[in-house]
Coordinates of C-alpha atoms in Angstrom, one line a residue:
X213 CA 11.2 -27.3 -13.3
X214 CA 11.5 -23.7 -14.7
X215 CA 8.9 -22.5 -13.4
X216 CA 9.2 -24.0 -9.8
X217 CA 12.2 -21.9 -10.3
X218 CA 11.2 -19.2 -11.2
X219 CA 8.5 -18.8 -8.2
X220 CA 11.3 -19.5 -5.5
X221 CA 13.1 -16.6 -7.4
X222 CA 10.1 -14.5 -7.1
X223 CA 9.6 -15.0 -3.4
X224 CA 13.7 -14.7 -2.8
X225 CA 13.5 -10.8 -4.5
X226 CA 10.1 -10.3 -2.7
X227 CA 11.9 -11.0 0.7
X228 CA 15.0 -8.7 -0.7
X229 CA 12.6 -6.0 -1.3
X230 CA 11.0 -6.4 2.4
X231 CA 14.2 -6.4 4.0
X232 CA 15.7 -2.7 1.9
X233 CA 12.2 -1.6 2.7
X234 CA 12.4 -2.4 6.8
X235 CA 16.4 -1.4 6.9
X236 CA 14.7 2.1 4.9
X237 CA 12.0 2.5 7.4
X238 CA 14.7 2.3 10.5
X239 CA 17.3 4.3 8.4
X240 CA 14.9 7.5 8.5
X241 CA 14.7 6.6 12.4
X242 CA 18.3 6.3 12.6
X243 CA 19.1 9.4 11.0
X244 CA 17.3 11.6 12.2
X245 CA 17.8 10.8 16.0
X246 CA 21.6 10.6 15.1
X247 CA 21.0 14.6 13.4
X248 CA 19.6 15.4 17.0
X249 CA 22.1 14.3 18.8
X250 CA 20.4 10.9 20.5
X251 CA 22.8 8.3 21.6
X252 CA 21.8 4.8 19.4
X253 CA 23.8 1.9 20.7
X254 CA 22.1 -0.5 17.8
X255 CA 20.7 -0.5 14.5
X256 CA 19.0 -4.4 13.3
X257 CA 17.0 -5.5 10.5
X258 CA 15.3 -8.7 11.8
X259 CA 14.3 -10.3 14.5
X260 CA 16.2 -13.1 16.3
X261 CA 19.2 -14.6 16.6
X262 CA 21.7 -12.5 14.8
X263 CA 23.2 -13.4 11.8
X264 CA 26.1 -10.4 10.7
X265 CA 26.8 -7.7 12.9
X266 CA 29.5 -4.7 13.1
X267 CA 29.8 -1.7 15.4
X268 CA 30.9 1.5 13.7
X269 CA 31.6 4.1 16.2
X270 CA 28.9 3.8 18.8
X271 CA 26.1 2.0 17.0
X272 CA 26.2 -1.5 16.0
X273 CA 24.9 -2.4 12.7
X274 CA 23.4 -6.0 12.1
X275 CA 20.9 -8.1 10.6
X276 CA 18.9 -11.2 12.2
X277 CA 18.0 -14.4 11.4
X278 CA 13.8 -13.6 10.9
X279 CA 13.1 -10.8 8.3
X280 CA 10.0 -9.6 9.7
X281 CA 10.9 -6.3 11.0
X282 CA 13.7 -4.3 12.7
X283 CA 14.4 -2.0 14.9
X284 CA 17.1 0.7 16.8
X285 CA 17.3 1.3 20.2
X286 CA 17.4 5.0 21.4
X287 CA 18.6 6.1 25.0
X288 CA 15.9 8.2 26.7
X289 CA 12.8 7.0 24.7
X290 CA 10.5 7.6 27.6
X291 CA 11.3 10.1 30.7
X292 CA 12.4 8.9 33.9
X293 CA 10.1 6.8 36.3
X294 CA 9.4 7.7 39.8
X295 CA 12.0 6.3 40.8
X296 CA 14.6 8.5 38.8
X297 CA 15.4 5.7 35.8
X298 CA 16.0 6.4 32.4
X299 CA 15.2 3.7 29.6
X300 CA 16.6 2.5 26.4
X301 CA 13.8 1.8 24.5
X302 CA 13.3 0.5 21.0
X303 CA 11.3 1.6 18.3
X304 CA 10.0 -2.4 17.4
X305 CA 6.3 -3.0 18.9
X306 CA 7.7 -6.3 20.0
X307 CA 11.1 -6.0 21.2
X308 CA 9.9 -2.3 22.8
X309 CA 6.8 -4.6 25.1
X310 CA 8.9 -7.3 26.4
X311 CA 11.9 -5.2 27.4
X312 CA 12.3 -3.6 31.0
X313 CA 11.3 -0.1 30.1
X314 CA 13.0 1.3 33.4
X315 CA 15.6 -1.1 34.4
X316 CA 17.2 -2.3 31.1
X317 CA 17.6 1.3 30.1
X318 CA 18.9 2.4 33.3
X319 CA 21.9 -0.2 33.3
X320 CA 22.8 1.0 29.3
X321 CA 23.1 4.7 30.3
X322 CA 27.0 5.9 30.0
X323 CA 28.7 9.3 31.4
X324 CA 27.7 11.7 29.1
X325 CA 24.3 10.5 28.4
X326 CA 22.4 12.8 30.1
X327 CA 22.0 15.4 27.3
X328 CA 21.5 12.6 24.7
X329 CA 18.1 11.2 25.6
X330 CA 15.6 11.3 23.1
X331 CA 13.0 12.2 25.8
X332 CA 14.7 15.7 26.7
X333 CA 14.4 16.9 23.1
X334 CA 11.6 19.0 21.4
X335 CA 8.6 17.4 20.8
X336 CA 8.6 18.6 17.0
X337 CA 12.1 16.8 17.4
X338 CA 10.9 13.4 18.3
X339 CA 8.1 13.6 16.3
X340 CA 10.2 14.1 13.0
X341 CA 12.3 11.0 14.7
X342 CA 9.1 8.8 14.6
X343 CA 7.4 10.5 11.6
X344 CA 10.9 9.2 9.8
X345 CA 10.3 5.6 9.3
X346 CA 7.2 5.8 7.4
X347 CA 8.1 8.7 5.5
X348 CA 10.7 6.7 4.2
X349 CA 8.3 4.1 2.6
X350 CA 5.9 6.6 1.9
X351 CA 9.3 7.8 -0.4
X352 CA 10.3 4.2 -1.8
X353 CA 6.3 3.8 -2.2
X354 CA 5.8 6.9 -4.6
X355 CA 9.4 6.3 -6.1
X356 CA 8.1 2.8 -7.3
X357 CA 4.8 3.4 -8.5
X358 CA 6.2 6.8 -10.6
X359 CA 8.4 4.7 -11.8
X360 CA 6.3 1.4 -12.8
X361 CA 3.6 3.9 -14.3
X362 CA 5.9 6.2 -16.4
X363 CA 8.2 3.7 -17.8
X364 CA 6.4 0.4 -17.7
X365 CA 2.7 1.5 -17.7
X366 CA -0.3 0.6 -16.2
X367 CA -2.6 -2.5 -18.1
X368 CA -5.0 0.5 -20.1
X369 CA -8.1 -0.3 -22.2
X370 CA -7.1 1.1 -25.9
X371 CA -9.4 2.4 -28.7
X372 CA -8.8 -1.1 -30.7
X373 CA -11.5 -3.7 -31.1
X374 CA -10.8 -7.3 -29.3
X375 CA -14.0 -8.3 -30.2
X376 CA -17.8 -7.8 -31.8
X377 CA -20.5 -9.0 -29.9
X378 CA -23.0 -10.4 -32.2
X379 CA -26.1 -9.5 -30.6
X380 CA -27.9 -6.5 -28.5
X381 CA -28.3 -7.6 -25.2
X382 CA -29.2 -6.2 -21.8
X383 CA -25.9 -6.1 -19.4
X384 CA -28.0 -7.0 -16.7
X385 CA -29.2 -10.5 -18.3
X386 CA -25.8 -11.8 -18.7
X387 CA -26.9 -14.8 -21.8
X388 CA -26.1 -15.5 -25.3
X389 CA -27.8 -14.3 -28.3
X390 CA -31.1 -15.7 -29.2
X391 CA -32.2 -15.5 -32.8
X392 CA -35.1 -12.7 -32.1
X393 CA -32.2 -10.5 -30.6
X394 CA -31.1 -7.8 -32.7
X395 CA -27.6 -7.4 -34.6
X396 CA -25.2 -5.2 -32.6
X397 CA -24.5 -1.9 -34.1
X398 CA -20.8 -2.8 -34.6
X399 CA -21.7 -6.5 -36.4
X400 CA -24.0 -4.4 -38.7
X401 CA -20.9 -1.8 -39.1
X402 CA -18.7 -4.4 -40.1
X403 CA -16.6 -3.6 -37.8
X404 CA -13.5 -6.4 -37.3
X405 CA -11.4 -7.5 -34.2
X406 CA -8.0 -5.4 -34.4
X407 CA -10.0 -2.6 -36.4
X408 CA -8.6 0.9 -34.3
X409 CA -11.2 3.7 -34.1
X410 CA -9.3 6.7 -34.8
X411 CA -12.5 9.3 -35.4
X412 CA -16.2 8.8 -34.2
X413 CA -18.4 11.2 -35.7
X414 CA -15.7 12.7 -37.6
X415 CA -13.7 13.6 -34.6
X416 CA -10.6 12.5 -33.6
X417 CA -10.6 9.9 -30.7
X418 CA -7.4 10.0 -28.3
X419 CA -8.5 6.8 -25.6
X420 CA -11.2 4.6 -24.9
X421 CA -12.6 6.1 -21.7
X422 CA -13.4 9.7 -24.3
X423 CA -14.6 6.8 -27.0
X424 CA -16.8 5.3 -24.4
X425 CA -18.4 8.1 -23.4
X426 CA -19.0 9.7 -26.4
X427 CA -20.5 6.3 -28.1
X428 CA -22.7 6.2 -24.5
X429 CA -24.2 10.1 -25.8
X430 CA -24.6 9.1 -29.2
X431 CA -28.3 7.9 -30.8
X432 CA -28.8 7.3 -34.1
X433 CA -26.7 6.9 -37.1
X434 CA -23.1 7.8 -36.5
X435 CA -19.8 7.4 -38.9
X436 CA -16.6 5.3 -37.2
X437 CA -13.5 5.7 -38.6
X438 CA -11.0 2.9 -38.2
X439 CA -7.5 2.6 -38.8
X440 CA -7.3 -1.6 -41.0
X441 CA -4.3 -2.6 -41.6
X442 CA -2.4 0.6 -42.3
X443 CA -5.8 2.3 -44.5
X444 CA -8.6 4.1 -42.9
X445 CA -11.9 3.2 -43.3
X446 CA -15.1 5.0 -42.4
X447 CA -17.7 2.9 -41.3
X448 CA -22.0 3.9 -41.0
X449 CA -24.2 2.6 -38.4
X450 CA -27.0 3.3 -35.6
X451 CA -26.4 3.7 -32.5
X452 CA -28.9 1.9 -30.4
X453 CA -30.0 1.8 -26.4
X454 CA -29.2 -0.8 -24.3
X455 CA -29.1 -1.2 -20.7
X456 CA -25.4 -1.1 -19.7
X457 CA -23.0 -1.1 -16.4
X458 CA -22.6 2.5 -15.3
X459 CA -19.3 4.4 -14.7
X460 CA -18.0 5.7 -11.5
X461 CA -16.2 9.3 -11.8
X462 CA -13.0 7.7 -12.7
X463 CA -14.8 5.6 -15.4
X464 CA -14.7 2.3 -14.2
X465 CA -17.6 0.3 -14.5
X466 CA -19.5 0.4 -11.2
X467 CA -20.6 -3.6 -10.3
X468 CA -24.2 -4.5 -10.4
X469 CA -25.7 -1.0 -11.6
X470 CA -26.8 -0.2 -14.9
X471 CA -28.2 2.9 -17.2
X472 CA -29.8 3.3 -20.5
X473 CA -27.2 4.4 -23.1
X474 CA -26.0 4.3 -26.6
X475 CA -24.4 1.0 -27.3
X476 CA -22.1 0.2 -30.5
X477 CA -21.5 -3.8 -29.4
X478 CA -17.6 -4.4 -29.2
X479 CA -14.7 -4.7 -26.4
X480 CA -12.0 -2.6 -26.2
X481 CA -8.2 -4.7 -26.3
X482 CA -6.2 -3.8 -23.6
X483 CA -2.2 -3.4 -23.2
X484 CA 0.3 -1.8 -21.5
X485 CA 0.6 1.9 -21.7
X486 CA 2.9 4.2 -20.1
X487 CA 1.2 6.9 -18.1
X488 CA 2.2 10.7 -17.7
X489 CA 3.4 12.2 -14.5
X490 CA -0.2 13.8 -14.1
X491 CA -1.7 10.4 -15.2
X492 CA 0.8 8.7 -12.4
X493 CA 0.3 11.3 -10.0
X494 CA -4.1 10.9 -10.1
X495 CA -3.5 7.3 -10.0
X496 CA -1.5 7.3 -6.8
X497 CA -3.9 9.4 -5.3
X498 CA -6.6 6.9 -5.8
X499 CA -4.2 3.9 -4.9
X500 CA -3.4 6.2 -1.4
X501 CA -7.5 6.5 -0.8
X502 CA -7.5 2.5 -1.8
X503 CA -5.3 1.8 1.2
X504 CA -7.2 4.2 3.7
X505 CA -10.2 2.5 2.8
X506 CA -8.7 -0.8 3.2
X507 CA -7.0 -0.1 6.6
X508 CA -10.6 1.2 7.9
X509 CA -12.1 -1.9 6.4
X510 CA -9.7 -4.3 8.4
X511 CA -12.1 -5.6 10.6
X512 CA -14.8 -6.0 8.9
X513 CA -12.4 -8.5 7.0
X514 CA -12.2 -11.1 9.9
X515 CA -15.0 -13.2 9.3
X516 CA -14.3 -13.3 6.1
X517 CA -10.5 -14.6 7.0
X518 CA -12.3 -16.8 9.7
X519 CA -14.2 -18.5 7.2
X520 CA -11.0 -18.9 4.9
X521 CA -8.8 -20.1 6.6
X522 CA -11.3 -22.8 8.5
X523 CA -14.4 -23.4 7.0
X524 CA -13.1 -23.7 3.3
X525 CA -15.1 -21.0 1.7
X526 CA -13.5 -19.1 -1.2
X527 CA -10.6 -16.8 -0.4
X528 CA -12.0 -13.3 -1.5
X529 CA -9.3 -11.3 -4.1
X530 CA -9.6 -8.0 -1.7
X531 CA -8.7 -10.3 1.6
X532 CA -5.6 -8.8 3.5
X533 CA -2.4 -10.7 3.1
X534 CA 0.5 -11.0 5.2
X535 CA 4.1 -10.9 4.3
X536 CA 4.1 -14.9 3.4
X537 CA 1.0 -14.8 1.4
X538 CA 3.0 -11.4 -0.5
X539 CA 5.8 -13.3 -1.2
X540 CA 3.5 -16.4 -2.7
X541 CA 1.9 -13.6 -4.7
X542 CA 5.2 -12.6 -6.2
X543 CA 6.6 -16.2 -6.7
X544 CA 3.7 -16.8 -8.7
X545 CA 4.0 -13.8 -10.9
X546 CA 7.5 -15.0 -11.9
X547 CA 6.2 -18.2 -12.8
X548 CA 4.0 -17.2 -15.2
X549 CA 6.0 -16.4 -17.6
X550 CA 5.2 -12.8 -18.5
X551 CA 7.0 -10.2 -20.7
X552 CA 10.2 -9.1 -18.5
X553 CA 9.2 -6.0 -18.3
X554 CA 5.7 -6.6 -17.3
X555 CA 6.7 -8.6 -14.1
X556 CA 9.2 -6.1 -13.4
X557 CA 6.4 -4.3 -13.0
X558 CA 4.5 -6.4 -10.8
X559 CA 7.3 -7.0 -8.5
X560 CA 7.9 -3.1 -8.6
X561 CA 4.3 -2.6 -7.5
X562 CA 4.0 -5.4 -4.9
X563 CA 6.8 -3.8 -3.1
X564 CA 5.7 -0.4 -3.3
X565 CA 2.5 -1.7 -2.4
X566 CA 3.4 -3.6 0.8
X567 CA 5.8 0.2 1.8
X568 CA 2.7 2.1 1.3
X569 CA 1.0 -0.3 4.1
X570 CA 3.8 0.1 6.2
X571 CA 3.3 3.8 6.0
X572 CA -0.5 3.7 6.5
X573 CA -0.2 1.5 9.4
X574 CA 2.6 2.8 11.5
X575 CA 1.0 6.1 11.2
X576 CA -2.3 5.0 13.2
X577 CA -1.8 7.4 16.9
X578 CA -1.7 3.8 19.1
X579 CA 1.4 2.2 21.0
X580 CA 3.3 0.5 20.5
X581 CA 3.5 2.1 16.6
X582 CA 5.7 5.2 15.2
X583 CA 2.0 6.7 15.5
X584 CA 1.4 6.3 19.0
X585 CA 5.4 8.5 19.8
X586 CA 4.0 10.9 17.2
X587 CA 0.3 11.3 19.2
X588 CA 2.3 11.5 22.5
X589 CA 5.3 14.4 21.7
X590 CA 2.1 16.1 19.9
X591 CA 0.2 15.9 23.0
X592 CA 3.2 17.1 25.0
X593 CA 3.1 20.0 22.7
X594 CA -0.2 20.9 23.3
X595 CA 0.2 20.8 27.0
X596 CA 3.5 22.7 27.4
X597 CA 2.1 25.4 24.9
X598 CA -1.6 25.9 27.2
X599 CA 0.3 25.8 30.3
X600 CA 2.4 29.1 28.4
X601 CA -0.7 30.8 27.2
X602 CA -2.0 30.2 30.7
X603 CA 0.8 31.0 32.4
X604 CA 1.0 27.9 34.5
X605 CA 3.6 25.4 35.8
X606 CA 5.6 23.4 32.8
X607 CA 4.0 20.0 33.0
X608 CA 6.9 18.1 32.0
X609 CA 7.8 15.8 29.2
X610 CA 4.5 13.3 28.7
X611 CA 5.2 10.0 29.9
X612 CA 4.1 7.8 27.0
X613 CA 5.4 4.4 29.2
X614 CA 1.9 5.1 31.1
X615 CA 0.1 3.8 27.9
X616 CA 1.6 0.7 27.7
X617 CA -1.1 -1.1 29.0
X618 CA -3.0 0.1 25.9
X619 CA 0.0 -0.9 23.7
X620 CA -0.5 -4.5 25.2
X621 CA -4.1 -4.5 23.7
X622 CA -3.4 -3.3 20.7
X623 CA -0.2 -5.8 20.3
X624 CA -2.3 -8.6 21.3
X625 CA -4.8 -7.8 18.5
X626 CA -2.4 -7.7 16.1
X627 CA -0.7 -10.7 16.8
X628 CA -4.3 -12.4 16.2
X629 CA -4.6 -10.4 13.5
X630 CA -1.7 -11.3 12.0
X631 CA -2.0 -15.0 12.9
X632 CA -5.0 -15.1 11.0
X633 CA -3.7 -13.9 7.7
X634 CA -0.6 -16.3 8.4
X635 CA -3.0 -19.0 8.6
X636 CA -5.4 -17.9 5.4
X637 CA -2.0 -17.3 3.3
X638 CA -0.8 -20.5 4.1
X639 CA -4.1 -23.0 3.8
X640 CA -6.2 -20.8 1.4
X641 CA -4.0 -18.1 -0.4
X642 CA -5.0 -15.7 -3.0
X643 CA -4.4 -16.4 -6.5
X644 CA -3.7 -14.5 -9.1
X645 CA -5.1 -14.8 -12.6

C-alpha cells in the first residue's frame, strides 16, 4: 500500500513540476512583452475549461483544467490583413490554429491599442518576446542539474573493488570460466571485494576513469596499494592482455568494440558522488548534445514506437516519452524506495530533463512554435536591413499568418507524434531498473 502511495505521490510532484515549468515558460513571454509595452489581456497555464482565474489590472491570470501547456494572448501578434484587421494571437500552437487570426483579434482591440501591438515593435523586440519562454527552461534546466550534480551527485564508478573476477576472459566471449582459463591478475593479487586502491605503481590514484587507464597501459608486474580496513596494503602482480570494451573520449565504454589492453580482473563499486562546478558544467554540455541528438533522431524513432505500442515488441530504454509516460517514470522512482536524497535527485533531473526538451523543441524555426516568431522577426530583419543597404522601399513588417498553412502540417505531425507516444506510454511504458 506504501508504495502504491508513494508512486501516486511521485506522479502528483512530477505534474507540479510540469505545471511551475509551463507557468515559467509563459512568464518569460509575459514579461518581456509587458517590458515592451504589448497589451496582454490573458495569462493561463492549461488548457480547457478554467479552473481559478483573477484579473489584475489588464491581464487575467488563471489556470485550466488540462495541464498540458499554457499560453498568453498578445494584441498585434501578426500585422494587419488586407483588409486592415489586427489580431490577438496566442503564443500556444493549439489555441493560436483554431482561433480567427483576423477577426477574433480585431473585435479584442480597445482605444489606445494601436501603439501596443506586438507586430509594430522591433524585430530584435519580438524576438527576445519569443526567445523568452524557452530561455526560461533552458534557466530552471541548468538551475536543476547544477544543483542535483553539486549537492547530490551523479551515480560515479569509484576506485573500490565490488568484485574479482576469477578468470581471464575475452570481453567479446561473454561465458564463465573454464578450468584451462587463467587466474585473473587481481585473484592472483589477492585482491578482496571492498579493498580501495589508493596507489598503482606507487602512484597516487584520485578516480577510477585515471585507474582504468593507467591499469589499460600497464604490462607486466605492477604493485597495487589498497586501502583494507583502515591499513594499507601493497599488493604484487602481472598485468596481462585481454581483449576488452573500448572507451569513447569521455571514457565510457563504447558497446560492441573491443581492444587489446592490460587487464587486472575486478569491477569498480559505484556510488553517489558530488561533482564540481567544472565536473557539472562538462556534464551538461554532454546532456545538451544528448538532447540535440535525440531531437534529430525523432523520426527515426517511429517504427520503433509503431512496433511498441502495437506489435508488442520490447519498449527500447532510449524511446521518446510523453508527459504521461514522465510522470509513470517518476511515480515509479518514488516507489522504489531509494535514499531521500537520491530520488530527490531523480525527480530534480526528470524535471530539468523534460525543461531542457521544452527548450530544444520550441526553438526549432517552424510555426506554430516560439521558433517559427523567432525565424520570422529574424527574417523581417534581414529584409528591412537589405532594403537599407540598397536603398529600397521599407518592405514592411513580415507577415508570419502567411505560413500558417505550414504550421497546420507541422501541428498535424505532432499531434501524431504525440499520439503515438501517448499510446506507447500507456500500453508498453518504459521501465526503470
Amino acid at each position: 500500500m506504501t508504495s502504491i502511495l508513494l508512486t501516486v505521490l511521485g506522479i502528483v510532484i512530477f505534474f507540479v513540476g510540469l505545471l511551475i515549468s509551463i507557468a515559467l515558460h509563459e512568464l518569460g513571454h509575459l514579461s518581456f512583452a509587458k517590458l515592451f509595452g504589448v497589451r496582454v489581456p490573458q495569462y493561463m497555464v492549461g488548457f480547457g475549461p478554467t479552473i481559478w482565474s483573477k484579473k489584475k489590472g489588464e491581464t487575467e491570470y488563471g489556470i485550466k483544467a488540462i495541464p498540458l501547456g499554457g499560453y498568453i494572448r498578445m494584441i498585434g501578434m501578426f500585422p494587419p490583413g488586407a483588409d486592415g484587421r489586427i489580431e490577438a494571437r496566442s503564443t500556444s500552437p493549439w489555441r493560436g490554429m483554431i482561433e480567427d487570426a483576423r477577426s477574433a483579434a480585431y473585435e479584442e482591440l480597445q482605444p489606445g491599442d494601436e501603439t501596443r501591438l506586438l507586430y509594430t515593435r522591433k524585430p530584435w523586440k519580438r524576438f527576445v518576446v519569443m526567445f523568452a519562454g524557452p530561455f526560461m527552461n533552458l534557466n530552471v534546466a541548468f538551475v536543476l542539474f547544477l544543483g542535483v550534480f553539486m549537492i547530490i551527485g551523479q551515480n560515479k564508478s569509484t576506485t573500490t573493488v565490488d568484485n574479482v573476477v576469477p578468470c581471464v576472459v575475452s570481453q567479446s566471449e561473454n561465458r564463465e570460466c573454464k578450468p584451462s582459463d587463467p587466474a585473473s591478475p587481481a585473484q592472483a593479487a589477492g585482491l578482496q571485494k571492498g579493498d580501495r586502491i589508493v596507489a598503482f605503481q606507487g602512484q597516487p590514484v584520485a578516480d577510477w576513469a585515471a585507474l582504468s587507464d593507467r591499469i589499460r597501459e600497464s604490462r607486466g608486474q605492477v604493485s597495487i596499494t589498497v586501502d583494507r580496513g583502515g591499513q594499507q596494503k601493497v599488493l604484487t602482480t602481472k598485468v596481462l592482455t585481454n581483449k576488452v570494451l573500448a572507451k569513447d573520449a569521455d571514457g565510457n565504454p563504447i558497446k560492441d568494440q573491443y581492444v587489446e589492453a592490460g587487464y587486472l580482473g575486478f569491477g569498480p563499486s559505484a556510488a553517489i558522488t558530488p561533482l564540481t562546478f567544472g565536473e557539472s558544467i562538462d556534464q551538461m554540455g554532454t546532456m545538451f548534445q544528448s538532447g540535440l541528438d535525440s531531437l534529430v533522431a525523432l523520426p527515426s524513432k517511429v517504427p520503433d514506437l509503431w512496433n511498441a505500442a502495437f506489435n508488442g515488441e520490447e519498449r527500447k530504454a532510449d524511446s521518446p516519452m510523453g508527459v504521461v509516460g514522465a510522470a509513470r517514470v517518476g511515480g515509479e522512482i518514488m516507489g522504489l524506495g531509494l535514499p531521500t536524497d537520491t530520488t530527490i535527485g531523480f525527480m530534480l533531473t526528470l524535471v530539468a530533463g523534460f525543461n531542457l526538451s521544452l527548450f530544444l523543441f520550441n526553438m526549432l524555426p517552424l510555426l506554430p512554435l516560439d521558433g517559427g516568431h523567432m525565424a520570422g522577426a529574424l527574417w523581417e530583419s534581414l529584409r528591412r536591413n537589405l532594403a537599407k543597404v540598397f536603398k529600397r522601399p521599407d518592405p514592411g513588417p513580415f507577415d508570419v499568418a502567411k505560413l500558417m498553412p505550414v504550421a497546420y502540417v507541422v501541428a498535424g505531425l505532432f499531434i501524431c507524434f504525440t499520439a503515438l507516444v501517448l499510446i506507447a506510454d500507456v500500453v508498453n511504458p518504459v521501465r526503470i531498473s
